[in-house]
Tab-separated table of C-alpha atoms in Angstrom:
chain	number	residue	atom	x	y	z
A	1	UNK	CA	0.000	0.000	0.000
A	2	UNK	CA	2.994	2.237	-0.214
A	3	UNK	CA	4.393	4.525	-2.798
A	4	UNK	CA	6.976	7.155	-2.674
A	5	UNK	CA	8.738	9.658	-4.818
A	6	UNK	CA	11.734	10.375	-2.618
A	7	UNK	CA	10.648	13.760	-1.392
A	8	UNK	CA	7.051	12.562	-1.152
A	9	UNK	CA	6.893	9.262	0.684
A	10	UNK	CA	3.911	6.927	0.825
A	11	UNK	CA	1.300	9.040	-0.934
A	12	UNK	CA	-2.249	7.683	-0.679
A	13	UNK	CA	-4.251	7.623	-3.906
A	14	UNK	CA	-7.507	6.447	-2.338
A	15	UNK	CA	-7.528	3.503	-4.745
A	16	UNK	CA	-8.607	0.087	-3.470
A	17	UNK	CA	-7.739	-1.562	-6.768
A	18	UNK	CA	-7.122	-0.519	-10.348
A	19	UNK	CA	-10.314	-0.348	-12.381
A	20	UNK	CA	-10.447	-1.560	-15.950
A	21	UNK	CA	-11.407	0.710	-18.836
A	22	UNK	CA	-15.067	-0.358	-18.999
A	23	UNK	CA	-15.540	0.539	-15.327
A	24	UNK	CA	-14.560	4.168	-15.943
A	25	UNK	CA	-17.055	6.930	-16.698
A	26	UNK	CA	-16.785	8.518	-20.139
A	27	UNK	CA	-15.053	11.546	-18.600
A	28	UNK	CA	-12.572	9.315	-16.786
A	29	UNK	CA	-11.946	7.333	-19.927
A	30	UNK	CA	-11.256	10.457	-21.989
A	31	UNK	CA	-8.947	11.683	-19.209
A	32	UNK	CA	-7.033	8.390	-19.146
A	33	UNK	CA	-6.756	8.393	-22.934
A	34	UNK	CA	-5.180	11.851	-22.854
A	35	UNK	CA	-2.653	10.652	-20.289
A	36	UNK	CA	-1.922	7.499	-22.286
A	37	UNK	CA	-1.335	9.676	-25.348
A	38	UNK	CA	1.205	11.728	-23.383
A	39	UNK	CA	-0.917	14.897	-23.373
A	40	UNK	CA	-0.396	17.030	-20.258
A	41	UNK	CA	-3.259	17.769	-17.901
A	42	UNK	CA	-3.591	21.486	-17.116
A	43	UNK	CA	-5.289	23.160	-14.122
A	44	UNK	CA	-8.605	23.897	-15.819
A	45	UNK	CA	-8.956	20.487	-17.479
A	46	UNK	CA	-11.434	18.033	-16.056
A	47	UNK	CA	-9.703	15.558	-13.752
A	48	UNK	CA	-10.869	12.830	-11.377
A	49	UNK	CA	-11.106	14.030	-7.789
A	50	UNK	CA	-8.691	11.284	-6.673
A	51	UNK	CA	-6.069	12.466	-9.202
A	52	UNK	CA	-6.387	16.015	-7.877
A	53	UNK	CA	-6.154	14.936	-4.239
A	54	UNK	CA	-3.238	12.558	-4.825
A	55	UNK	CA	-1.312	15.240	-6.677
A	56	UNK	CA	-1.957	17.792	-3.922
A	57	UNK	CA	-0.566	15.307	-1.401
A	58	UNK	CA	2.419	14.374	-3.570
A	59	UNK	CA	3.388	17.896	-4.657
A	60	UNK	CA	2.877	19.422	-1.222
A	61	UNK	CA	4.957	16.696	0.463
A	62	UNK	CA	7.624	17.417	-2.086
A	63	UNK	CA	7.366	21.160	-1.278
A	64	UNK	CA	7.492	20.526	2.482
A	65	UNK	CA	10.621	18.405	1.964
A	66	UNK	CA	12.363	21.267	0.177
A	67	UNK	CA	11.491	23.649	3.000
A	68	UNK	CA	12.368	21.318	5.895
A	69	UNK	CA	15.421	20.186	3.915
A	70	UNK	CA	16.940	23.602	4.530
A	71	UNK	CA	17.140	22.968	8.272
A	72	UNK	CA	19.820	20.246	8.506
A	73	UNK	CA	22.083	22.410	6.341
A	74	UNK	CA	21.361	25.600	8.286
A	75	UNK	CA	23.286	23.980	11.132
A	76	UNK	CA	26.524	24.445	9.144
A	77	UNK	CA	26.113	27.938	7.694
A	78	UNK	CA	27.933	29.526	10.619
A	79	UNK	CA	30.457	26.681	10.805
A	80	UNK	CA	31.492	26.333	7.152
A	81	UNK	CA	35.284	25.999	6.874
A	82	UNK	CA	35.771	28.925	4.437
A	83	UNK	CA	33.851	32.014	3.372
A	84	UNK	CA	33.422	30.509	-0.084
A	85	UNK	CA	31.980	27.251	1.263
A	86	UNK	CA	29.620	29.335	3.372
A	87	UNK	CA	28.441	31.373	0.360
A	88	UNK	CA	27.939	28.158	-1.635
A	89	UNK	CA	25.966	26.539	1.171
A	90	UNK	CA	23.780	29.636	1.487
A	91	UNK	CA	23.161	29.595	-2.269
A	92	UNK	CA	22.083	25.948	-2.065
A	93	UNK	CA	19.735	26.619	0.847
A	94	UNK	CA	18.305	29.593	-1.060
A	95	UNK	CA	17.658	27.299	-4.048
A	96	UNK	CA	15.753	24.908	-1.788
A	97	UNK	CA	13.470	27.709	-0.614
A	98	UNK	CA	12.873	28.492	-4.294
A	99	UNK	CA	12.133	24.846	-5.096
A	100	UNK	CA	9.614	24.771	-2.260
A	101	UNK	CA	7.984	27.855	-3.764
A	102	UNK	CA	7.732	26.380	-7.287
A	103	UNK	CA	6.117	23.282	-5.822
A	104	UNK	CA	3.675	25.060	-3.499
A	105	UNK	CA	2.620	27.160	-6.490
A	106	UNK	CA	2.093	24.028	-8.592
A	107	UNK	CA	-0.024	22.526	-5.782
A	108	UNK	CA	-2.078	25.726	-5.555
A	109	UNK	CA	-3.135	25.334	-9.217
A	110	UNK	CA	-5.111	22.312	-7.955
A	111	UNK	CA	-7.320	24.487	-5.763
A	112	UNK	CA	-5.637	24.314	-2.365
A	113	UNK	CA	-4.382	27.429	-0.567
A	114	UNK	CA	-0.833	28.071	0.608
A	115	UNK	CA	-2.137	28.604	4.144
A	116	UNK	CA	-3.826	25.199	4.158
A	117	UNK	CA	-0.630	23.529	2.943
A	118	UNK	CA	1.553	25.225	5.543
A	119	UNK	CA	-1.087	24.516	8.201
A	120	UNK	CA	-0.859	20.780	7.490
A	121	UNK	CA	2.924	20.862	7.688
A	122	UNK	CA	2.962	22.815	10.941
A	123	UNK	CA	0.304	20.667	12.633
A	124	UNK	CA	2.331	17.558	11.815
A	125	UNK	CA	-0.458	16.195	9.606
A	126	UNK	CA	1.522	16.451	6.369
A	127	UNK	CA	4.671	14.433	5.840
A	128	UNK	CA	8.036	15.382	4.427
A	129	UNK	CA	10.935	13.168	3.427
A	130	UNK	CA	12.224	11.069	6.323
A	131	UNK	CA	15.845	11.850	5.393
A	132	UNK	CA	15.632	15.314	6.943
A	133	UNK	CA	15.022	13.878	10.390
A	134	UNK	CA	18.651	12.816	10.704
A	135	UNK	CA	21.225	15.106	12.351
A	136	UNK	CA	24.150	16.796	10.589
A	137	UNK	CA	27.029	16.046	12.932
A	138	UNK	CA	30.118	17.124	11.022
A	139	UNK	CA	31.045	19.294	8.032
A	140	UNK	CA	31.371	16.234	5.817
A	141	UNK	CA	27.606	15.782	6.228
A	142	UNK	CA	27.164	18.792	3.922
A	143	UNK	CA	29.167	16.865	1.352
A	144	UNK	CA	27.275	13.621	1.880
A	145	UNK	CA	23.881	15.357	1.694
A	146	UNK	CA	24.670	17.091	-1.589
A	147	UNK	CA	26.204	13.979	-3.080
A	148	UNK	CA	23.757	11.317	-1.824
A	149	UNK	CA	20.528	13.106	-0.869
A	150	UNK	CA	20.414	15.635	-3.710
A	151	UNK	CA	21.827	12.936	-5.988
A	152	UNK	CA	18.883	10.686	-5.097
A	153	UNK	CA	16.446	13.565	-5.502
A	154	UNK	CA	17.746	14.166	-9.031
A	155	UNK	CA	17.310	10.494	-9.942
A	156	UNK	CA	13.717	10.761	-8.782
A	157	UNK	CA	12.959	14.139	-10.299
A	158	UNK	CA	14.276	13.593	-13.821
A	159	UNK	CA	11.434	11.192	-14.731
A	160	UNK	CA	8.916	13.524	-13.024
A	161	UNK	CA	9.766	16.175	-15.630
A	162	UNK	CA	7.647	13.951	-17.912
A	163	UNK	CA	4.746	13.484	-15.489
A	164	UNK	CA	1.178	14.046	-16.644
A	165	UNK	CA	0.399	17.246	-14.733
A	166	UNK	CA	1.676	20.313	-16.602
A	167	UNK	CA	2.478	22.675	-13.704
A	168	UNK	CA	4.260	19.869	-11.770
A	169	UNK	CA	6.275	18.797	-14.793
A	170	UNK	CA	7.331	22.374	-15.545
A	171	UNK	CA	8.313	22.919	-11.891
A	172	UNK	CA	10.396	19.726	-12.008
A	173	UNK	CA	12.203	20.857	-15.157
A	174	UNK	CA	13.219	24.067	-13.397
A	175	UNK	CA	14.243	22.236	-10.242
A	176	UNK	CA	16.337	19.680	-12.145
A	177	UNK	CA	18.235	22.438	-13.952
A	178	UNK	CA	19.245	23.930	-10.611
A	179	UNK	CA	19.810	20.709	-8.699
A	180	UNK	CA	22.954	19.569	-10.452
A	181	UNK	CA	24.889	22.340	-8.667
A	182	UNK	CA	23.730	20.830	-5.349
A	183	UNK	CA	25.033	17.354	-6.082
A	184	UNK	CA	28.319	18.652	-7.451
A	185	UNK	CA	29.066	20.990	-4.565
A	186	UNK	CA	28.489	18.008	-2.256
A	187	UNK	CA	30.860	15.769	-4.168
A	188	UNK	CA	33.365	18.645	-4.276
A	189	UNK	CA	33.307	18.810	-0.462
A	190	UNK	CA	33.831	15.032	-0.296
A	191	UNK	CA	36.758	15.227	-2.750
A	192	UNK	CA	38.421	17.981	-0.712
A	193	UNK	CA	38.087	15.965	2.498
A	194	UNK	CA	39.269	12.729	0.888
A	195	UNK	CA	42.387	14.462	-0.462
A	196	UNK	CA	43.043	15.990	2.969
A	197	UNK	CA	44.447	14.607	6.202
A	198	UNK	CA	43.560	11.083	7.413
A	199	UNK	CA	41.247	12.726	9.959
A	200	UNK	CA	39.439	14.635	7.218
A	201	UNK	CA	39.074	11.502	5.133
A	202	UNK	CA	37.702	9.755	8.191
A	203	UNK	CA	35.106	12.533	8.527
A	204	UNK	CA	34.007	11.842	4.955
A	205	UNK	CA	33.810	8.093	5.651
A	206	UNK	CA	31.819	8.728	8.831
A	207	UNK	CA	29.336	10.885	6.937
A	208	UNK	CA	28.947	8.241	4.204
A	209	UNK	CA	28.413	5.579	6.879
A	210	UNK	CA	25.597	7.563	8.466
A	211	UNK	CA	23.863	8.803	5.283
A	212	UNK	CA	24.109	5.762	3.021
A	213	UNK	CA	21.199	3.733	4.391
A	214	UNK	CA	18.844	6.690	5.004
A	215	UNK	CA	19.577	7.788	1.402
A	216	UNK	CA	18.575	4.330	0.094
A	217	UNK	CA	15.415	4.519	2.218
A	218	UNK	CA	14.476	7.816	0.553
A	219	UNK	CA	13.149	5.835	-2.415
A	220	UNK	CA	10.633	4.120	-0.144
A	221	UNK	CA	9.768	0.464	0.424
A	222	UNK	CA	9.525	-1.942	-2.529
A	223	UNK	CA	6.229	-1.127	-4.214
A	224	UNK	CA	5.664	-4.195	-6.357
A	225	UNK	CA	2.269	-4.989	-4.831
A	226	UNK	CA	1.098	-1.486	-4.013
A	227	UNK	CA	-2.300	-0.394	-5.358
A	228	UNK	CA	-1.338	3.249	-4.800
A	229	UNK	CA	1.766	2.822	-6.929
A	230	UNK	CA	-0.181	1.124	-9.696
A	231	UNK	CA	-2.787	3.899	-9.686
A	232	UNK	CA	-0.105	6.620	-9.703
A	233	UNK	CA	1.728	4.840	-12.517
A	234	UNK	CA	-1.479	4.706	-14.562
A	235	UNK	CA	-1.913	8.449	-14.004
A	236	UNK	CA	1.737	8.989	-14.934
A	237	UNK	CA	2.582	10.820	-11.737
A	238	UNK	CA	4.961	7.992	-10.834
A	239	UNK	CA	7.082	6.767	-13.708
A	240	UNK	CA	9.429	4.236	-12.137
A	241	UNK	CA	9.190	1.815	-9.255
A	242	UNK	CA	10.954	2.614	-5.982
A	243	UNK	CA	13.337	-0.301	-6.453
A	244	UNK	CA	14.181	0.715	-10.016
A	245	UNK	CA	15.177	4.222	-8.913
A	246	UNK	CA	17.052	2.891	-5.880
A	247	UNK	CA	19.012	0.532	-8.127
A	248	UNK	CA	19.899	3.454	-10.384
A	249	UNK	CA	21.198	5.376	-7.366
A	250	UNK	CA	23.321	2.464	-6.111
A	251	UNK	CA	24.739	1.760	-9.581
A	252	UNK	CA	25.865	5.312	-10.157
A	253	UNK	CA	27.029	6.043	-6.601
A	254	UNK	CA	29.261	3.008	-5.931
A	255	UNK	CA	31.875	4.022	-8.567
A	256	UNK	CA	31.750	7.592	-7.239
A	257	UNK	CA	32.564	6.289	-3.743
A	258	UNK	CA	35.388	4.182	-5.186
A	259	UNK	CA	36.904	7.262	-6.786
A	260	UNK	CA	36.892	8.967	-3.386
A	261	UNK	CA	38.538	5.909	-1.817
A	262	UNK	CA	35.593	5.501	0.556
A	263	UNK	CA	33.832	2.249	1.336
A	264	UNK	CA	30.076	1.821	1.198
A	265	UNK	CA	28.906	0.561	4.599
A	266	UNK	CA	27.289	-2.595	3.217
A	267	UNK	CA	29.153	-5.922	3.503
A	268	UNK	CA	26.713	-7.513	1.021
A	269	UNK	CA	27.304	-4.960	-1.715
A	270	UNK	CA	28.701	-6.577	-4.853
A	271	UNK	CA	28.575	-6.320	-8.626
A	272	UNK	CA	26.185	-8.831	-10.160
A	273	UNK	CA	27.579	-9.677	-13.568
A	274	UNK	CA	24.429	-11.472	-14.657
A	275	UNK	CA	22.050	-8.608	-13.816
A	276	UNK	CA	24.504	-5.899	-14.796
A	277	UNK	CA	23.744	-4.141	-11.516
A	278	UNK	CA	25.060	-3.945	-7.971
A	279	UNK	CA	23.333	-6.143	-5.387
A	280	UNK	CA	22.965	-4.517	-1.999
A	281	UNK	CA	22.187	-5.850	1.469
A	282	UNK	CA	18.753	-5.740	3.134
A	283	UNK	CA	17.375	-2.346	4.173
A	284	UNK	CA	16.107	-1.908	7.728
A	285	UNK	CA	12.540	-0.846	6.948
A	286	UNK	CA	11.592	-0.793	10.619
A	287	UNK	CA	13.908	2.213	10.981
A	288	UNK	CA	12.248	3.908	7.998
A	289	UNK	CA	8.739	3.404	9.393
A	290	UNK	CA	9.861	4.529	12.814
A	291	UNK	CA	11.311	7.790	11.453
A	292	UNK	CA	8.192	8.332	9.348
A	293	UNK	CA	6.050	7.862	12.467
A	294	UNK	CA	7.908	10.740	14.107
A	295	UNK	CA	10.550	8.884	16.072
A	296	UNK	CA	13.656	9.808	14.078
A	297	UNK	CA	16.530	11.574	15.821
A	298	UNK	CA	15.355	15.079	14.818
A	299	UNK	CA	11.615	14.930	13.951
A	300	UNK	CA	10.512	17.098	16.865
A	301	UNK	CA	13.355	19.559	16.508
A	302	UNK	CA	12.735	20.042	12.760
A	303	UNK	CA	9.033	20.739	13.192
A	304	UNK	CA	9.627	22.976	16.201
A	305	UNK	CA	12.206	25.036	14.281
A	306	UNK	CA	9.930	25.332	11.262
A	307	UNK	CA	6.879	26.397	13.321
A	308	UNK	CA	8.952	28.885	15.327
A	309	UNK	CA	10.333	30.496	12.151
A	310	UNK	CA	6.784	30.851	10.833
A	311	UNK	CA	5.390	32.230	14.084
A	312	UNK	CA	8.308	34.612	14.585
A	313	UNK	CA	7.736	36.040	11.109
A	314	UNK	CA	4.025	36.636	11.638
A	315	UNK	CA	4.319	40.264	12.825
A	316	UNK	CA	6.390	41.093	9.772
A	317	UNK	CA	3.984	39.483	7.299
A	318	UNK	CA	1.090	41.256	9.017
A	319	UNK	CA	2.929	44.585	8.830
A	320	UNK	CA	3.494	44.154	5.089
A	321	UNK	CA	-0.213	43.531	4.541
A	322	UNK	CA	-1.122	46.552	6.704
A	323	UNK	CA	1.280	48.685	4.662
A	324	UNK	CA	-0.188	47.466	1.362
A	325	UNK	CA	-3.727	48.119	2.630
A	326	UNK	CA	-2.753	51.645	3.664
A	327	UNK	CA	-1.188	52.377	0.264
A	328	UNK	CA	-4.294	51.055	-1.504
A	329	UNK	CA	-6.559	53.175	0.712
A	330	UNK	CA	-4.479	56.271	-0.071
A	331	UNK	CA	-4.637	55.593	-3.786
A	332	UNK	CA	-8.412	55.225	-3.528
A	333	UNK	CA	-8.958	58.338	-1.416
A	334	UNK	CA	-8.523	61.052	-4.124
A	335	UNK	CA	-10.792	59.086	-6.460
A	336	UNK	CA	-13.560	59.031	-3.861
A	337	UNK	CA	-13.054	62.731	-3.125
A	338	UNK	CA	-13.423	63.614	-6.794
B	1	UNK	CA	-15.643	60.624	-27.676
B	2	UNK	CA	-16.237	56.977	-26.962
B	3	UNK	CA	-14.179	55.225	-24.324
B	4	UNK	CA	-11.137	53.341	-25.650
B	5	UNK	CA	-11.179	49.600	-25.072
B	6	UNK	CA	-8.535	48.428	-22.609
B	7	UNK	CA	-5.279	46.871	-23.777
B	8	UNK	CA	-4.803	43.119	-23.187
B	9	UNK	CA	-1.546	41.202	-23.232
B	10	UNK	CA	-1.829	37.824	-24.949
B	11	UNK	CA	-0.061	34.628	-23.907
B	12	UNK	CA	-0.247	31.466	-26.019
B	13	UNK	CA	0.501	27.893	-25.008
B	14	UNK	CA	1.987	26.609	-28.233
B	15	UNK	CA	2.041	22.921	-27.325
B	16	UNK	CA	0.728	20.659	-24.592
B	17	UNK	CA	3.082	20.733	-21.639
B	18	UNK	CA	4.760	24.037	-22.459
B	19	UNK	CA	4.194	27.235	-20.463
B	20	UNK	CA	2.238	30.112	-22.015
B	21	UNK	CA	4.453	32.605	-23.799
B	22	UNK	CA	3.811	36.272	-24.424
B	23	UNK	CA	3.076	36.911	-28.095
B	24	UNK	CA	1.683	40.458	-28.229
B	25	UNK	CA	-1.287	42.582	-27.271
B	26	UNK	CA	-4.648	43.806	-28.542
B	27	UNK	CA	-7.593	45.982	-27.554
B	28	UNK	CA	-10.903	44.421	-26.533
B	29	UNK	CA	-13.933	45.500	-24.536
B	30	UNK	CA	-13.822	42.479	-22.212
B	31	UNK	CA	-11.944	39.248	-21.525
B	32	UNK	CA	-14.086	37.072	-23.779
B	33	UNK	CA	-13.606	39.418	-26.721
B	34	UNK	CA	-9.885	39.534	-25.978
B	35	UNK	CA	-9.685	35.731	-26.196
B	36	UNK	CA	-11.696	35.699	-29.415
B	37	UNK	CA	-9.499	38.356	-30.959
B	38	UNK	CA	-6.334	36.647	-29.755
B	39	UNK	CA	-7.566	33.463	-31.443
B	40	UNK	CA	-8.030	35.388	-34.708
B	41	UNK	CA	-4.842	37.433	-34.508
B	42	UNK	CA	-2.310	35.047	-33.001
B	43	UNK	CA	-3.374	31.462	-33.786
B	44	UNK	CA	-4.506	31.571	-37.425
B	45	UNK	CA	-1.839	29.009	-38.319
B	46	UNK	CA	-2.579	26.646	-35.472
B	47	UNK	CA	0.076	28.168	-33.240
B	48	UNK	CA	-1.691	27.355	-29.997
B	49	UNK	CA	-3.540	24.957	-27.738
B	50	UNK	CA	-4.382	27.560	-25.084
B	51	UNK	CA	-4.723	31.322	-24.602
B	52	UNK	CA	-4.305	33.609	-21.589
B	53	UNK	CA	-5.250	37.267	-21.752
B	54	UNK	CA	-4.304	39.707	-18.997
B	55	UNK	CA	-5.194	43.395	-18.823
B	56	UNK	CA	-1.967	45.259	-19.560
B	57	UNK	CA	-2.732	47.637	-16.682
B	58	UNK	CA	-2.656	44.654	-14.273
B	59	UNK	CA	0.917	43.729	-15.157
B	60	UNK	CA	3.597	45.057	-12.840
B	61	UNK	CA	6.976	45.290	-14.497
B	62	UNK	CA	10.547	46.143	-13.649
B	63	UNK	CA	12.033	49.108	-15.535
B	64	UNK	CA	14.931	48.719	-17.969
B	65	UNK	CA	16.887	51.051	-15.663
B	66	UNK	CA	16.561	48.520	-12.819
B	67	UNK	CA	18.627	45.992	-14.753
B	68	UNK	CA	21.858	46.619	-12.890
B	69	UNK	CA	20.577	46.620	-9.325
B	70	UNK	CA	18.313	43.624	-10.011
B	71	UNK	CA	20.566	41.313	-11.951
B	72	UNK	CA	24.201	42.283	-11.420
B	73	UNK	CA	24.446	40.709	-7.951
B	74	UNK	CA	24.128	37.190	-9.394
B	75	UNK	CA	27.253	37.745	-11.507
B	76	UNK	CA	29.446	37.300	-8.440
B	77	UNK	CA	27.713	34.054	-7.496
B	78	UNK	CA	29.127	31.867	-10.234
B	79	UNK	CA	29.104	28.881	-7.880
B	80	UNK	CA	25.362	28.583	-8.586
B	81	UNK	CA	26.378	26.994	-11.903
B	82	UNK	CA	27.356	23.323	-11.800
B	83	UNK	CA	30.323	24.059	-14.075
B	84	UNK	CA	31.915	25.913	-11.150
B	85	UNK	CA	32.772	22.478	-9.733
B	86	UNK	CA	34.960	20.634	-12.242
B	87	UNK	CA	34.397	16.899	-11.952
B	88	UNK	CA	37.207	14.438	-12.666
B	89	UNK	CA	36.987	12.623	-15.984
B	90	UNK	CA	36.516	9.255	-14.246
B	91	UNK	CA	33.507	10.365	-12.199
B	92	UNK	CA	30.254	9.841	-14.057
B	93	UNK	CA	26.640	10.888	-13.507
B	94	UNK	CA	27.325	14.072	-11.564
């Protein structure tokens, strides 16, 4: 019953089972035919209520993940080793705020308000990617996050550029263009540490050890038997299975780790000549579900920080509205006098 | 003298999946007429699958003179481009 798209984990579609063509209404059939023909669905097109609701959940979870994803990195802005690294980290965090904005805007085209979306995040009702509930303990974590977490996000987001919903697909295209900087700056940090002192290289290894498994979990549990996944695939808002994308991540990351001279913390990892892919060891899904339930190392802290930032900014947002109202009233006044 | 019809800016979606793009403007008495006229003026050769019209007066715009203050600051932030981080030949998919 689970599906995931890395930054949007386990999105419910409301489907109990996939219905065959003759069970669909004529509107639903025409809708499905458009999707099958690769025609994008736009905000004012007719769409099944379940498609709309599933997309709101998926896109808003994705948006929340971008926003909460800023917090683990914020920890290192004041501790970056050089001014340049600090400027780069700030630029990456700024991008993530922008990505959250693109995605919230795409969700709003489906008839949900920004306030409702933020309300669900702040009340704890809405989910965000479990990866952001892990702590960032040393500077190398900034490298590992860019390399592994943003790397995984890219693997997930590239197919979503071709998803069926126009505003989401266009947001993903924009995000993907900007994301490659994130992965590269991460790998650049890892390269610098791995070429440094033994202690620095050990920092890089420690970060890889801690982020490897959570990064693999980002793709979500195997979804072979999931009705939600099948429904989302039929709607073309999920284009690959979780395992397919995870395999892609492992296959491209292992050689990158080898170049750094780091070892992947998985004794079962080995190249499978027959499959032409790497085999990896079993993933501890109980940890994943536990973090998703709210029991990760940083769940409470992340939400608390996010809610505090929003509450602390309230007076300022209110003041801006009051100012705009005053300007509008002044502009109206001479007209009324005339 | 009769009142001049307002000016509308016209945006056309040329293909499914693409964003609307500004193509020009026209005068019309209301939104429906603006769409009809945009259809006649801008899509006679099947250039579009969708039309947006927006009253020109409702568009807020930066001024050409703002170019420096608005856009120069990003020149010093070249690290926002992935090419700022050269990747070794042997490292793929980054």
